[in-house]
Amino acid sequence: MAHKLVIVESPAKARTIGGYLGSGYVVESSIGHIRDLPNNAADTPAKIKDKPWGRLAIDVENGFEPYYVVPRDKKSHISKLKQLLKDADELFLATDEDREGEAIAWHLLDELKPKNIPVKRMVFHEITKAAIQEAAANPRELDMDLVEAQETRRLLDRLYGYEVSPVLWRKVMSGLSAGRVQSVATRLVVDKEKERMAFRAASYWDLEGTFDAGSKHDQRMFPAKLHTVDGTRVATGSNFGQDGQLKAGRSGKADVVHLDQRRAEALASALADTSYDVRSVESKPYRRSPYAPFRTTTLQQEASRKLGMSSSVTMSVAQRLYENGFITYMRTDSTTLSGNAIAAARSQVSELYGSEYLPDAPRTYASKVKNAQEAHEAIRPAGDSFRTPAQTGLTGDQFRLYELIWMRTVASQMKDAVGQSVTIRLGGAAASGEDVVFSASGRVITFHGFLKAYVEGTDDNAAKDDQETRLPNLAEGDPVSAASLSANGHETKPPARYTEATLIKELEDRQIGRPSTYASIISTILNRGYVYKKGTALVPAWIAFSVTRLLTEHFERLIDYEFTASMETVLDDIARGEKDRVTELTEFYYGSERLQGLQPLVTGLGDIDARELATFPVGSAEDGIDLRVGKYGPYLEGPDDGSGTRVRANVPDDLPPDELTVDKAKELLANPAGEEIELGTHPESGLPVVAKNGRFGPYVTEVLPEDAPKKDKPRTGSLFKSMSLDTITLDDAVKLLALPRVVGADPESGEEITAQNGRYGPYLKKGTDSRSLTSEDQIFGISLDEALKIYSQPKHRGRAAAAPPLKELGNDPVSGQPVVVKAGRFGEYVTDGEYNATLRKDDSVEAITLERAAELLAERRAKGPAKKAAKKGAKKTAAKKTAKKTAAKKTAAKKTARKS
DNA sequence: CAGTGAGCGAGCTTCCGCTTGACTT
């Protein structure tokens, strides 16, 4: 039977809407985007692979034509949609009403190719029966200008990410990434750390006292702080700048009095016998309105403050609540509640708190988000009447998050909190002649309103909205005495580091990122190693300083904090049909008279000095200390003493950049050995033996006395793979230091045969003739006979025998040669004896067939015969391998260092 | 950043925004 096919983005939404539309409609979901630019070479269509722009999948030479593909995991879903479309007599594209949703609708149309049936665009902003039925009755056409705007966004992000990232691979480190969003997020964290590094603390003193209003007051004792001395304000933290100096006042000079310890204490003793009277009582009404209902970012912030959840945990708990029908959609930038939701919230207010807490008219909340697309409602309990947390039967994190959402939603429809704020000034005369004024502040809330249901958390130690401080009911002229008085020292604090939640807030304020990506932005900068977490604080790694420096020096416009906001302006113009995609992308990529293009910028970067980029002076030029970001992590270089070599020392990975002061750097340089483990004294040489981590992995070495001649080199030996810095003993070390071991002499030539470990693993050496060994244990265990046997065989055969094929597949249809799978230095590969082809990411030894192997070999053959690799290339590869090993072992070494 | 000798398969990394299972333990 024929039906109308409705396609929405989310399966959970499809279920709900299916119920509202009834029979005659089949509601399915697209599960997000159904097509995209290919991710990597494996997904790129063969016909564009060899184009100069194949890697981008955008024909930058012809109108920025994109080449979209349906990702592997979406193919079966597309078939399912096509199947449903066969029996449909009408198609409703009901994806979200925002830029991405419009694009998904167009991709669906372009991919499903419905024939001879009407296609309508259907939109709604809330999932209620009335809204859905109205949307079905009033469809519109696809907005191609909006689709163009989305494509511009998508292509610009691809060009930015896939052109700039390779610059980082060449100049900083392989595997890094740059992008419109992540690079700015990283920059925010780096810039904050720079502020902290430049920060100079100021110290200031003040007087704090407890005052006594007398026995006729219920609230007798209350605290007050010194406010003025002879009519001049006493300096507090906010009077100091980041440089530790007093900020200038209106007159151009500081118009406050800065108390130091001596003066504060002198004043305190001069006030020992002072009596005070009330100089003024100022009372102001206090009023606070409820917070808007949750959107993604505010939910993430509050879940972090109140429940200690990371942004990704918050989102996955919310996802489960959404899928099970407890809350509305959790990725939204809207604070709007549907009419049904307002009614539900209001009825719960009167039910739970009484009608005196209910405002006469419903409250509405305008969006504070600048580029809000408002495709969804605010995040709220689902349904036309809300379940209280107890009624849900939820437990654990889901219960706590639901409770938070429920409370916030209900509170948003409650009355303001009102009360009084009171400031009391007390005056007195010091024995030394000064006139002093103390100040006390209080707050009394007379009607709690929404605060009864919900109080927002704070990131710093600001007073909470519902906090009350009661003061005695004093009048001007009343006498007051000081019960106690003390001089206290304070220091100004550097600006706080970002947390996940405050960074996300900052990004939202700057219109960077979208609700669906905030949590993953954090994951990206954590995974790339740009940032790490120390408690909840986000600390930048030194490599983030290098990357941010490269981008700010060479891609200034792209990493500008305003870049995304100005892009949004252009996209809006395109969406209104006032600008066009190709013109904008051409300007972005190739440049124009007023703007430098990305492409000429990237190709002209050969002369970036990678070494300089990774060098950061510590302290002043006189200190001569540099921090450098190397392949193996950050290290310090001491002053050049003219010897030609500078002292080097590792910087612990978890030392925050703002703690690397000149003193700390000198301390690290004084012990350049870094993390080393003392194993004992060598029984023969009498020298101390230590184990440490080096460029080529963990090793043991003797420590020469300080007065030893410089040309003396200590003996060293790499640990075997079977050993670790955690478990190495002095005995092991002595054995390793004794290498190479003399196995014996060749009876024919008399040449000595030795066994040792080298760059390519364990091997035997006889003069210039070397042979690999299969295991490290053979270095200690192999006998002369066995060694001679190895030497009796030609070099190559021994190696081939050592690596039998992992799998035999049969004969190649082209060459007729047997095809086998082997494990090689670069991973698993197939070979027909002449050509070798590495298995791709999606291939496996278990799953590979002869057909697939033949395909890979055919591709390989097309590239021509194997080139003889240059010596340089081979060396580089080997160094890379070692580097990986080093990194892997580094953590192990650290653990040991801590234990001891 | 410790320095130790071959002879030979490189291919991939990466963006931002939509959205869920599919995997394993």
PDB file of C-alpha atoms in Angstrom, chain A residues 590-843:
ATOM      1  CA  TYR A 590      43.509  31.776  -4.150  1.00  0.00           C
ATOM      2  CA  GLY A 591      43.317  35.212  -2.573  1.00  0.00           C
ATOM      3  CA  SER A 592      42.275  38.569  -3.941  1.00  0.00           C
ATOM      4  CA  GLU A 593      43.519  42.104  -3.922  1.00  0.00           C
ATOM      5  CA  ARG A 594      42.486  42.569  -0.330  1.00  0.00           C
ATOM      6  CA  LEU A 595      43.141  39.102   1.051  1.00  0.00           C
ATOM      7  CA  GLN A 596      45.987  36.648   0.905  1.00  0.00           C
ATOM      8  CA  GLY A 597      44.811  33.240  -0.243  1.00  0.00           C
ATOM      9  CA  LEU A 598      45.371  29.949   1.541  1.00  0.00           C
ATOM     10  CA  GLN A 599      46.934  28.129  -1.386  1.00  0.00           C
ATOM     11  CA  PRO A 600      49.779  30.578  -2.177  1.00  0.00           C
ATOM     12  CA  LEU A 601      50.420  30.828   1.549  1.00  0.00           C
ATOM     13  CA  VAL A 602      50.812  27.084   2.012  1.00  0.00           C
ATOM     14  CA  THR A 603      53.007  26.581  -1.042  1.00  0.00           C
ATOM     15  CA  GLY A 604      55.289  29.453  -0.103  1.00  0.00           C
ATOM     16  CA  LEU A 605      56.235  28.150   3.315  1.00  0.00           C
ATOM     17  CA  GLY A 606      59.441  26.299   2.539  1.00  0.00           C
ATOM     18  CA  ASP A 607      61.548  28.722   4.511  1.00  0.00           C
ATOM     19  CA  ILE A 608      59.796  28.389   7.852  1.00  0.00           C
ATOM     20  CA  ASP A 609      62.592  27.642  10.307  1.00  0.00           C
ATOM     21  CA  ALA A 610      61.266  24.688  12.273  1.00  0.00           C
ATOM     22  CA  ARG A 611      64.032  24.959  14.848  1.00  0.00           C
ATOM     23  CA  GLU A 612      63.325  28.576  15.627  1.00  0.00           C
ATOM     24  CA  LEU A 613      59.618  27.871  15.781  1.00  0.00           C
ATOM     25  CA  ALA A 614      60.146  25.361  18.565  1.00  0.00           C
ATOM     26  CA  THR A 615      62.409  27.561  20.682  1.00  0.00           C
ATOM     27  CA  PHE A 616      61.048  29.592  23.567  1.00  0.00           C
ATOM     28  CA  PRO A 617      63.358  31.669  25.775  1.00  0.00           C
ATOM     29  CA  VAL A 618      62.971  31.135  29.496  1.00  0.00           C
ATOM     30  CA  GLY A 619      63.562  34.291  31.506  1.00  0.00           C
ATOM     31  CA  SER A 620      65.555  37.131  29.946  1.00  0.00           C
ATOM     32  CA  ALA A 621      68.183  37.000  27.229  1.00  0.00           C
ATOM     33  CA  GLU A 622      70.906  37.156  29.896  1.00  0.00           C
ATOM     34  CA  ASP A 623      69.737  33.889  31.397  1.00  0.00           C
ATOM     35  CA  GLY A 624      70.470  32.272  28.031  1.00  0.00           C
ATOM     36  CA  ILE A 625      68.053  29.444  28.705  1.00  0.00           C
ATOM     37  CA  ASP A 626      65.805  28.107  25.963  1.00  0.00           C
ATOM     38  CA  LEU A 627      62.964  25.691  26.067  1.00  0.00           C
ATOM     39  CA  ARG A 628      62.814  23.600  22.919  1.00  0.00           C
ATOM     40  CA  VAL A 629      60.068  21.332  21.727  1.00  0.00           C
ATOM     41  CA  GLY A 630      61.720  18.250  20.282  1.00  0.00           C
ATOM     42  CA  LYS A 631      60.423  15.054  18.736  1.00  0.00           C
ATOM     43  CA  TYR A 632      60.724  13.414  22.146  1.00  0.00           C
ATOM     44  CA  GLY A 633      59.068  16.144  24.124  1.00  0.00           C
ATOM     45  CA  PRO A 634      60.151  19.438  25.643  1.00  0.00           C
ATOM     46  CA  TYR A 635      63.704  19.977  26.902  1.00  0.00           C
ATOM     47  CA  LEU A 636      65.827  22.822  28.145  1.00  0.00           C
ATOM     48  CA  GLU A 637      69.089  24.130  26.784  1.00  0.00           C
ATOM     49  CA  GLY A 638      71.356  25.984  29.164  1.00  0.00           C
ATOM     50  CA  PRO A 639      73.531  29.011  28.392  1.00  0.00           C
ATOM     51  CA  ASP A 640      76.224  28.661  25.736  1.00  0.00           C
ATOM     52  CA  ASP A 641      79.470  28.560  27.729  1.00  0.00           C
ATOM     53  CA  GLY A 642      81.627  28.602  24.623  1.00  0.00           C
ATOM     54  CA  SER A 643      82.333  24.865  24.677  1.00  0.00           C
ATOM     55  CA  GLY A 644      80.134  24.392  21.649  1.00  0.00           C
ATOM     56  CA  THR A 645      77.591  22.260  23.451  1.00  0.00           C
ATOM     57  CA  ARG A 646      74.832  23.503  25.693  1.00  0.00           C
ATOM     58  CA  VAL A 647      73.680  21.581  28.714  1.00  0.00           C
ATOM     59  CA  ARG A 648      70.359  19.871  28.125  1.00  0.00           C
ATOM     60  CA  ALA A 649      67.701  18.600  30.471  1.00  0.00           C
ATOM     61  CA  ASN A 650      64.321  17.004  30.012  1.00  0.00           C
ATOM     62  CA  VAL A 651      61.254  18.892  31.130  1.00  0.00           C
ATOM     63  CA  PRO A 652      58.707  16.647  32.830  1.00  0.00           C
ATOM     64  CA  ASP A 653      55.665  16.190  30.584  1.00  0.00           C
ATOM     65  CA  ASP A 654      53.296  17.268  33.310  1.00  0.00           C
ATOM     66  CA  LEU A 655      55.052  20.483  34.332  1.00  0.00           C
ATOM     67  CA  PRO A 656      52.633  23.300  33.419  1.00  0.00           C
ATOM     68  CA  PRO A 657      54.346  25.964  31.302  1.00  0.00           C
ATOM     69  CA  ASP A 658      53.628  28.715  33.829  1.00  0.00           C
ATOM     70  CA  GLU A 659      55.563  26.783  36.474  1.00  0.00           C
ATOM     71  CA  LEU A 660      58.695  26.750  34.342  1.00  0.00           C
ATOM     72  CA  THR A 661      60.313  29.781  35.916  1.00  0.00           C
ATOM     73  CA  VAL A 662      63.961  30.683  35.482  1.00  0.00           C
ATOM     74  CA  ASP A 663      64.697  29.172  38.898  1.00  0.00           C
ATOM     75  CA  LYS A 664      62.893  25.966  38.002  1.00  0.00           C
ATOM     76  CA  ALA A 665      64.748  25.808  34.670  1.00  0.00           C
ATOM     77  CA  LYS A 666      68.104  26.240  36.445  1.00  0.00           C
ATOM     78  CA  GLU A 667      67.154  23.496  38.869  1.00  0.00           C
ATOM     79  CA  LEU A 668      66.330  21.133  36.008  1.00  0.00           C
ATOM     80  CA  LEU A 669      69.522  22.032  34.153  1.00  0.00           C
ATOM     81  CA  ALA A 670      71.598  21.402  37.291  1.00  0.00           C
ATOM     82  CA  ASN A 671      70.551  17.772  37.086  1.00  0.00           C
ATOM     83  CA  PRO A 672      70.594  17.172  33.346  1.00  0.00           C
ATOM     84  CA  ALA A 673      70.451  13.419  33.753  1.00  0.00           C
ATOM     85  CA  GLY A 674      66.744  13.741  34.180  1.00  0.00           C
ATOM     86  CA  GLU A 675      64.829  10.710  35.259  1.00  0.00           C
ATOM     87  CA  GLU A 676      67.399   8.090  36.083  1.00  0.00           C
ATOM     88  CA  ILE A 677      67.241   5.035  38.253  1.00  0.00           C
ATOM     89  CA  GLU A 678      70.283   4.150  40.329  1.00  0.00           C
ATOM     90  CA  LEU A 679      71.027   0.456  40.134  1.00  0.00           C
ATOM     91  CA  GLY A 680      74.187   0.233  42.245  1.00  0.00           C
ATOM     92  CA  THR A 681      77.944   0.096  41.766  1.00  0.00           C
ATOM     93  CA  HIS A 682      79.598  -1.861  39.003  1.00  0.00           C
ATOM     94  CA  PRO A 683      81.539  -4.748  40.659  1.00  0.00           C
ATOM     95  CA  GLU A 684      84.545  -4.314  38.346  1.00  0.00           C
ATOM     96  CA  SER A 685      84.790  -0.669  37.398  1.00  0.00           C
ATOM     97  CA  GLY A 686      83.472   0.601  40.732  1.00  0.00           C
ATOM     98  CA  LEU A 687      81.405   3.204  38.888  1.00  0.00           C
ATOM     99  CA  PRO A 688      77.743   3.882  39.667  1.00  0.00           C
ATOM    100  CA  VAL A 689      75.366   2.272  37.181  1.00  0.00           C
ATOM    101  CA  VAL A 690      72.094   3.966  36.243  1.00  0.00           C
ATOM    102  CA  ALA A 691      69.217   3.176  33.936  1.00  0.00           C
ATOM    103  CA  LYS A 692      67.481   5.896  31.975  1.00  0.00           C
ATOM    104  CA  ASN A 693      65.457   6.720  28.928  1.00  0.00           C
ATOM    105  CA  GLY A 694      67.206   8.008  25.871  1.00  0.00           C
ATOM    106  CA  ARG A 695      66.574   8.799  22.285  1.00  0.00           C
ATOM    107  CA  PHE A 696      66.739   5.151  21.307  1.00  0.00           C
ATOM    108  CA  GLY A 697      64.731   3.861  24.241  1.00  0.00           C
ATOM    109  CA  PRO A 698      65.687   2.747  27.724  1.00  0.00           C
ATOM    110  CA  TYR A 699      69.356   1.987  28.380  1.00  0.00           C
ATOM    111  CA  VAL A 700      71.884   1.523  31.156  1.00  0.00           C
ATOM    112  CA  THR A 701      75.120   3.423  31.544  1.00  0.00           C
ATOM    113  CA  GLU A 702      77.971   3.991  33.925  1.00  0.00           C
ATOM    114  CA  VAL A 703      78.391   7.406  35.470  1.00  0.00           C
ATOM    115  CA  LEU A 704      81.904   8.715  35.006  1.00  0.00           C
ATOM    116  CA  PRO A 705      83.395  10.841  37.781  1.00  0.00           C
ATOM    117  CA  GLU A 706      83.063  14.572  37.205  1.00  0.00           C
ATOM    118  CA  ASP A 707      86.805  15.080  36.834  1.00  0.00           C
ATOM    119  CA  ALA A 708      87.119  12.470  34.098  1.00  0.00           C
ATOM    120  CA  PRO A 709      88.606  13.754  30.826  1.00  0.00           C
ATOM    121  CA  LYS A 710      85.913  14.926  28.452  1.00  0.00           C
ATOM    122  CA  LYS A 711      86.891  12.486  25.746  1.00  0.00           C
ATOM    123  CA  ASP A 712      86.115   9.514  28.000  1.00  0.00           C
ATOM    124  CA  LYS A 713      82.774   8.085  27.054  1.00  0.00           C
ATOM    125  CA  PRO A 714      80.854   5.930  29.520  1.00  0.00           C
ATOM    126  CA  ARG A 715      79.845   2.440  28.486  1.00  0.00           C
ATOM    127  CA  THR A 716      76.195   2.094  27.534  1.00  0.00           C
ATOM    128  CA  GLY A 717      73.798  -0.666  26.576  1.00  0.00           C
ATOM    129  CA  SER A 718      70.189  -0.704  25.392  1.00  0.00           C
ATOM    130  CA  LEU A 719      67.731  -2.717  27.407  1.00  0.00           C
ATOM    131  CA  PHE A 720      66.388  -5.819  25.699  1.00  0.00           C
ATOM    132  CA  LYS A 721      62.768  -5.703  24.689  1.00  0.00           C
ATOM    133  CA  SER A 722      62.071  -8.266  27.390  1.00  0.00           C
ATOM    134  CA  MET A 723      63.428  -5.868  30.046  1.00  0.00           C
ATOM    135  CA  SER A 724      61.930  -2.722  31.435  1.00  0.00           C
ATOM    136  CA  LEU A 725      63.144   0.183  33.537  1.00  0.00           C
ATOM    137  CA  ASP A 726      60.716  -0.971  36.225  1.00  0.00           C
ATOM    138  CA  THR A 727      62.393  -4.313  36.711  1.00  0.00           C
ATOM    139  CA  ILE A 728      66.004  -3.927  35.553  1.00  0.00           C
ATOM    140  CA  THR A 729      68.597  -5.104  38.080  1.00  0.00           C
ATOM    141  CA  LEU A 730      72.291  -4.396  38.513  1.00  0.00           C
ATOM    142  CA  ASP A 731      73.088  -7.910  37.271  1.00  0.00           C
ATOM    143  CA  ASP A 732      71.219  -7.281  34.010  1.00  0.00           C
ATOM    144  CA  ALA A 733      72.955  -3.949  33.641  1.00  0.00           C
ATOM    145  CA  VAL A 734      76.426  -5.443  34.154  1.00  0.00           C
ATOM    146  CA  LYS A 735      75.680  -8.021  31.463  1.00  0.00           C
ATOM    147  CA  LEU A 736      74.452  -5.364  29.051  1.00  0.00           C
ATOM    148  CA  LEU A 737      77.472  -3.159  29.687  1.00  0.00           C
ATOM    149  CA  ALA A 738      79.762  -6.096  28.908  1.00  0.00           C
ATOM    150  CA  LEU A 739      78.470  -6.293  25.330  1.00  0.00           C
ATOM    151  CA  PRO A 740      79.538  -6.977  22.694  1.00  0.00           C
ATOM    152  CA  ARG A 741      80.081 -10.548  23.833  1.00  0.00           C
ATOM    153  CA  VAL A 742      82.855 -12.496  22.165  1.00  0.00           C
ATOM    154  CA  VAL A 743      81.288 -15.718  20.925  1.00  0.00           C
ATOM    155  CA  GLY A 744      84.584 -17.158  19.713  1.00  0.00           C
ATOM    156  CA  ALA A 745      86.973 -17.072  16.825  1.00  0.00           C
ATOM    157  CA  ASP A 746      86.325 -18.344  13.313  1.00  0.00           C
ATOM    158  CA  PRO A 747      88.582 -21.397  13.075  1.00  0.00           C
ATOM    159  CA  GLU A 748      89.258 -20.651   9.405  1.00  0.00           C
ATOM    160  CA  SER A 749      90.185 -16.980   9.442  1.00  0.00           C
ATOM    161  CA  GLY A 750      90.849 -16.543  13.130  1.00  0.00           C
ATOM    162  CA  GLU A 751      88.526 -13.548  13.122  1.00  0.00           C
ATOM    163  CA  GLU A 752      86.602 -12.856  16.265  1.00  0.00           C
ATOM    164  CA  ILE A 753      82.814 -13.278  16.198  1.00  0.00           C
ATOM    165  CA  THR A 754      80.862 -11.024  18.547  1.00  0.00           C
ATOM    166  CA  ALA A 755      77.175 -10.808  19.499  1.00  0.00           C
ATOM    167  CA  GLN A 756      75.434  -7.532  20.262  1.00  0.00           C
ATOM    168  CA  ASN A 757      72.342  -5.401  19.885  1.00  0.00           C
ATOM    169  CA  GLY A 758      72.059  -2.787  17.167  1.00  0.00           C
ATOM    170  CA  ARG A 759      69.775  -0.553  15.228  1.00  0.00           C
ATOM    171  CA  TYR A 760      68.039  -3.455  13.524  1.00  0.00           C
ATOM    172  CA  GLY A 761      68.015  -5.733  16.542  1.00  0.00           C
ATOM    173  CA  PRO A 762      70.416  -8.446  17.737  1.00  0.00           C
ATOM    174  CA  TYR A 763      73.205  -9.468  15.377  1.00  0.00           C
ATOM    175  CA  LEU A 764      76.521 -11.217  14.968  1.00  0.00           C
ATOM    176  CA  LYS A 765      79.571  -9.472  13.674  1.00  0.00           C
ATOM    177  CA  LYS A 766      82.714 -10.892  12.140  1.00  0.00           C
ATOM    178  CA  GLY A 767      84.907  -8.150  10.788  1.00  0.00           C
ATOM    179  CA  THR A 768      82.576  -6.339   8.369  1.00  0.00           C
ATOM    180  CA  ASP A 769      80.324  -9.349   7.848  1.00  0.00           C
ATOM    181  CA  SER A 770      77.186  -9.182   9.996  1.00  0.00           C
ATOM    182  CA  ARG A 771      74.184 -11.502  10.409  1.00  0.00           C
ATOM    183  CA  SER A 772      70.931 -10.838  12.186  1.00  0.00           C
ATOM    184  CA  LEU A 773      69.884 -13.017  15.095  1.00  0.00           C
ATOM    185  CA  THR A 774      66.285 -13.963  15.717  1.00  0.00           C
ATOM    186  CA  SER A 775      66.146 -13.184  19.425  1.00  0.00           C
ATOM    187  CA  GLU A 776      67.929 -10.972  21.904  1.00  0.00           C
ATOM    188  CA  ASP A 777      68.538 -13.931  24.206  1.00  0.00           C
ATOM    189  CA  GLN A 778      70.898 -15.336  21.594  1.00  0.00           C
ATOM    190  CA  ILE A 779      73.271 -12.480  22.326  1.00  0.00           C
ATOM    191  CA  PHE A 780      74.075 -14.132  25.640  1.00  0.00           C
ATOM    192  CA  GLY A 781      73.249 -17.713  24.722  1.00  0.00           C
ATOM    193  CA  ILE A 782      74.497 -18.474  21.220  1.00  0.00           C
ATOM    194  CA  SER A 783      77.411 -20.912  20.963  1.00  0.00           C
ATOM    195  CA  LEU A 784      80.305 -20.695  18.543  1.00  0.00           C
ATOM    196  CA  ASP A 785      78.993 -23.728  16.622  1.00  0.00           C
ATOM    197  CA  GLU A 786      75.595 -22.129  16.156  1.00  0.00           C
ATOM    198  CA  ALA A 787      77.205 -18.890  15.081  1.00  0.00           C
ATOM    199  CA  LEU A 788      79.397 -20.657  12.558  1.00  0.00           C
ATOM    200  CA  LYS A 789      76.335 -22.412  11.208  1.00  0.00           C
ATOM    201  CA  ILE A 790      74.670 -19.072  10.567  1.00  0.00           C
ATOM    202  CA  TYR A 791      77.791 -17.799   8.829  1.00  0.00           C
ATOM    203  CA  SER A 792      77.966 -20.958   6.731  1.00  0.00           C
ATOM    204  CA  GLN A 793      74.718 -19.926   5.009  1.00  0.00           C
ATOM    205  CA  PRO A 794      74.444 -17.090   2.535  1.00  0.00           C
ATOM    206  CA  LYS A 795      72.971 -13.906   3.971  1.00  0.00           C
ATOM    207  CA  HIS A 796      69.644 -13.816   2.170  1.00  0.00           C
ATOM    208  CA  ARG A 797      68.407 -17.321   2.684  1.00  0.00           C
ATOM    209  CA  GLY A 798      68.591 -17.058   6.419  1.00  0.00           C
ATOM    210  CA  ARG A 799      66.344 -14.038   6.409  1.00  0.00           C
ATOM    211  CA  ALA A 800      63.739 -15.475   4.091  1.00  0.00           C
ATOM    212  CA  ALA A 801      63.456 -18.583   6.209  1.00  0.00           C
ATOM    213  CA  ALA A 802      62.958 -16.479   9.290  1.00  0.00           C
ATOM    214  CA  ALA A 803      59.755 -14.962   7.947  1.00  0.00           C
ATOM    215  CA  PRO A 804      57.307 -17.536   6.629  1.00  0.00           C
ATOM    216  CA  PRO A 805      54.170 -16.152   4.944  1.00  0.00           C
ATOM    217  CA  LEU A 806      51.150 -15.502   7.153  1.00  0.00           C
ATOM    218  CA  LYS A 807      48.721 -16.786   4.565  1.00  0.00           C
ATOM    219  CA  GLU A 808      48.769 -18.236   1.069  1.00  0.00           C
ATOM    220  CA  LEU A 809      46.068 -16.984  -1.259  1.00  0.00           C
ATOM    221  CA  GLY A 810      46.622 -18.769  -4.561  1.00  0.00           C
ATOM    222  CA  ASN A 811      47.971 -17.521  -7.872  1.00  0.00           C
ATOM    223  CA  ASP A 812      47.705 -13.968  -9.109  1.00  0.00           C
ATOM    224  CA  PRO A 813      45.520 -13.755 -12.237  1.00  0.00           C
ATOM    225  CA  VAL A 814      47.961 -11.392 -13.958  1.00  0.00           C
ATOM    226  CA  SER A 815      51.431 -12.650 -13.124  1.00  0.00           C
ATOM    227  CA  GLY A 816      50.383 -16.236 -12.451  1.00  0.00           C
ATOM    228  CA  GLN A 817      52.688 -16.200  -9.449  1.00  0.00           C
ATOM    229  CA  PRO A 818      51.598 -17.426  -5.997  1.00  0.00           C
ATOM    230  CA  VAL A 819      50.348 -14.598  -3.818  1.00  0.00           C
ATOM    231  CA  VAL A 820      51.102 -14.668  -0.091  1.00  0.00           C
ATOM    232  CA  VAL A 821      50.512 -12.357   2.870  1.00  0.00           C
ATOM    233  CA  LYS A 822      53.578 -11.411   4.889  1.00  0.00           C
ATOM    234  CA  ALA A 823      54.365  -9.328   7.916  1.00  0.00           C
ATOM    235  CA  GLY A 824      56.908  -6.659   7.167  1.00  0.00           C
ATOM    236  CA  ARG A 825      58.550  -3.648   8.663  1.00  0.00           C
ATOM    237  CA  PHE A 826      55.677  -1.404   7.605  1.00  0.00           C
ATOM    238  CA  GLY A 827      52.922  -3.831   8.533  1.00  0.00           C
ATOM    239  CA  GLU A 828      51.242  -6.660   6.676  1.00  0.00           C
ATOM    240  CA  TYR A 829      51.522  -6.822   2.897  1.00  0.00           C
ATOM    241  CA  VAL A 830      50.749  -9.068  -0.036  1.00  0.00           C
ATOM    242  CA  THR A 831      53.375 -10.065  -2.550  1.00  0.00           C
ATOM    243  CA  ASP A 832      53.571 -12.052  -5.772  1.00  0.00           C
ATOM    244  CA  GLY A 833      57.319 -12.258  -5.511  1.00  0.00           C
ATOM    245  CA  GLU A 834      57.908  -9.208  -7.679  1.00  0.00           C
ATOM    246  CA  TYR A 835      55.533  -6.567  -6.379  1.00  0.00           C
ATOM    247  CA  ASN A 836      54.563  -5.875  -2.768  1.00  0.00           C
ATOM    248  CA  ALA A 837      51.445  -4.015  -1.677  1.00  0.00           C
ATOM    249  CA  THR A 838      50.682  -3.016   1.874  1.00  0.00           C
ATOM    250  CA  LEU A 839      47.269  -3.941   3.275  1.00  0.00           C
ATOM    251  CA  ARG A 840      45.006  -0.923   3.679  1.00  0.00           C
ATOM    252  CA  LYS A 841      43.307   0.221   6.839  1.00  0.00           C
ATOM    253  CA  ASP A 842      40.161  -1.825   6.236  1.00  0.00           C
ATOM    254  CA  ASP A 843      41.947  -5.012   5.176  1.00  0.00           C
TER     255      ASP A 843
END
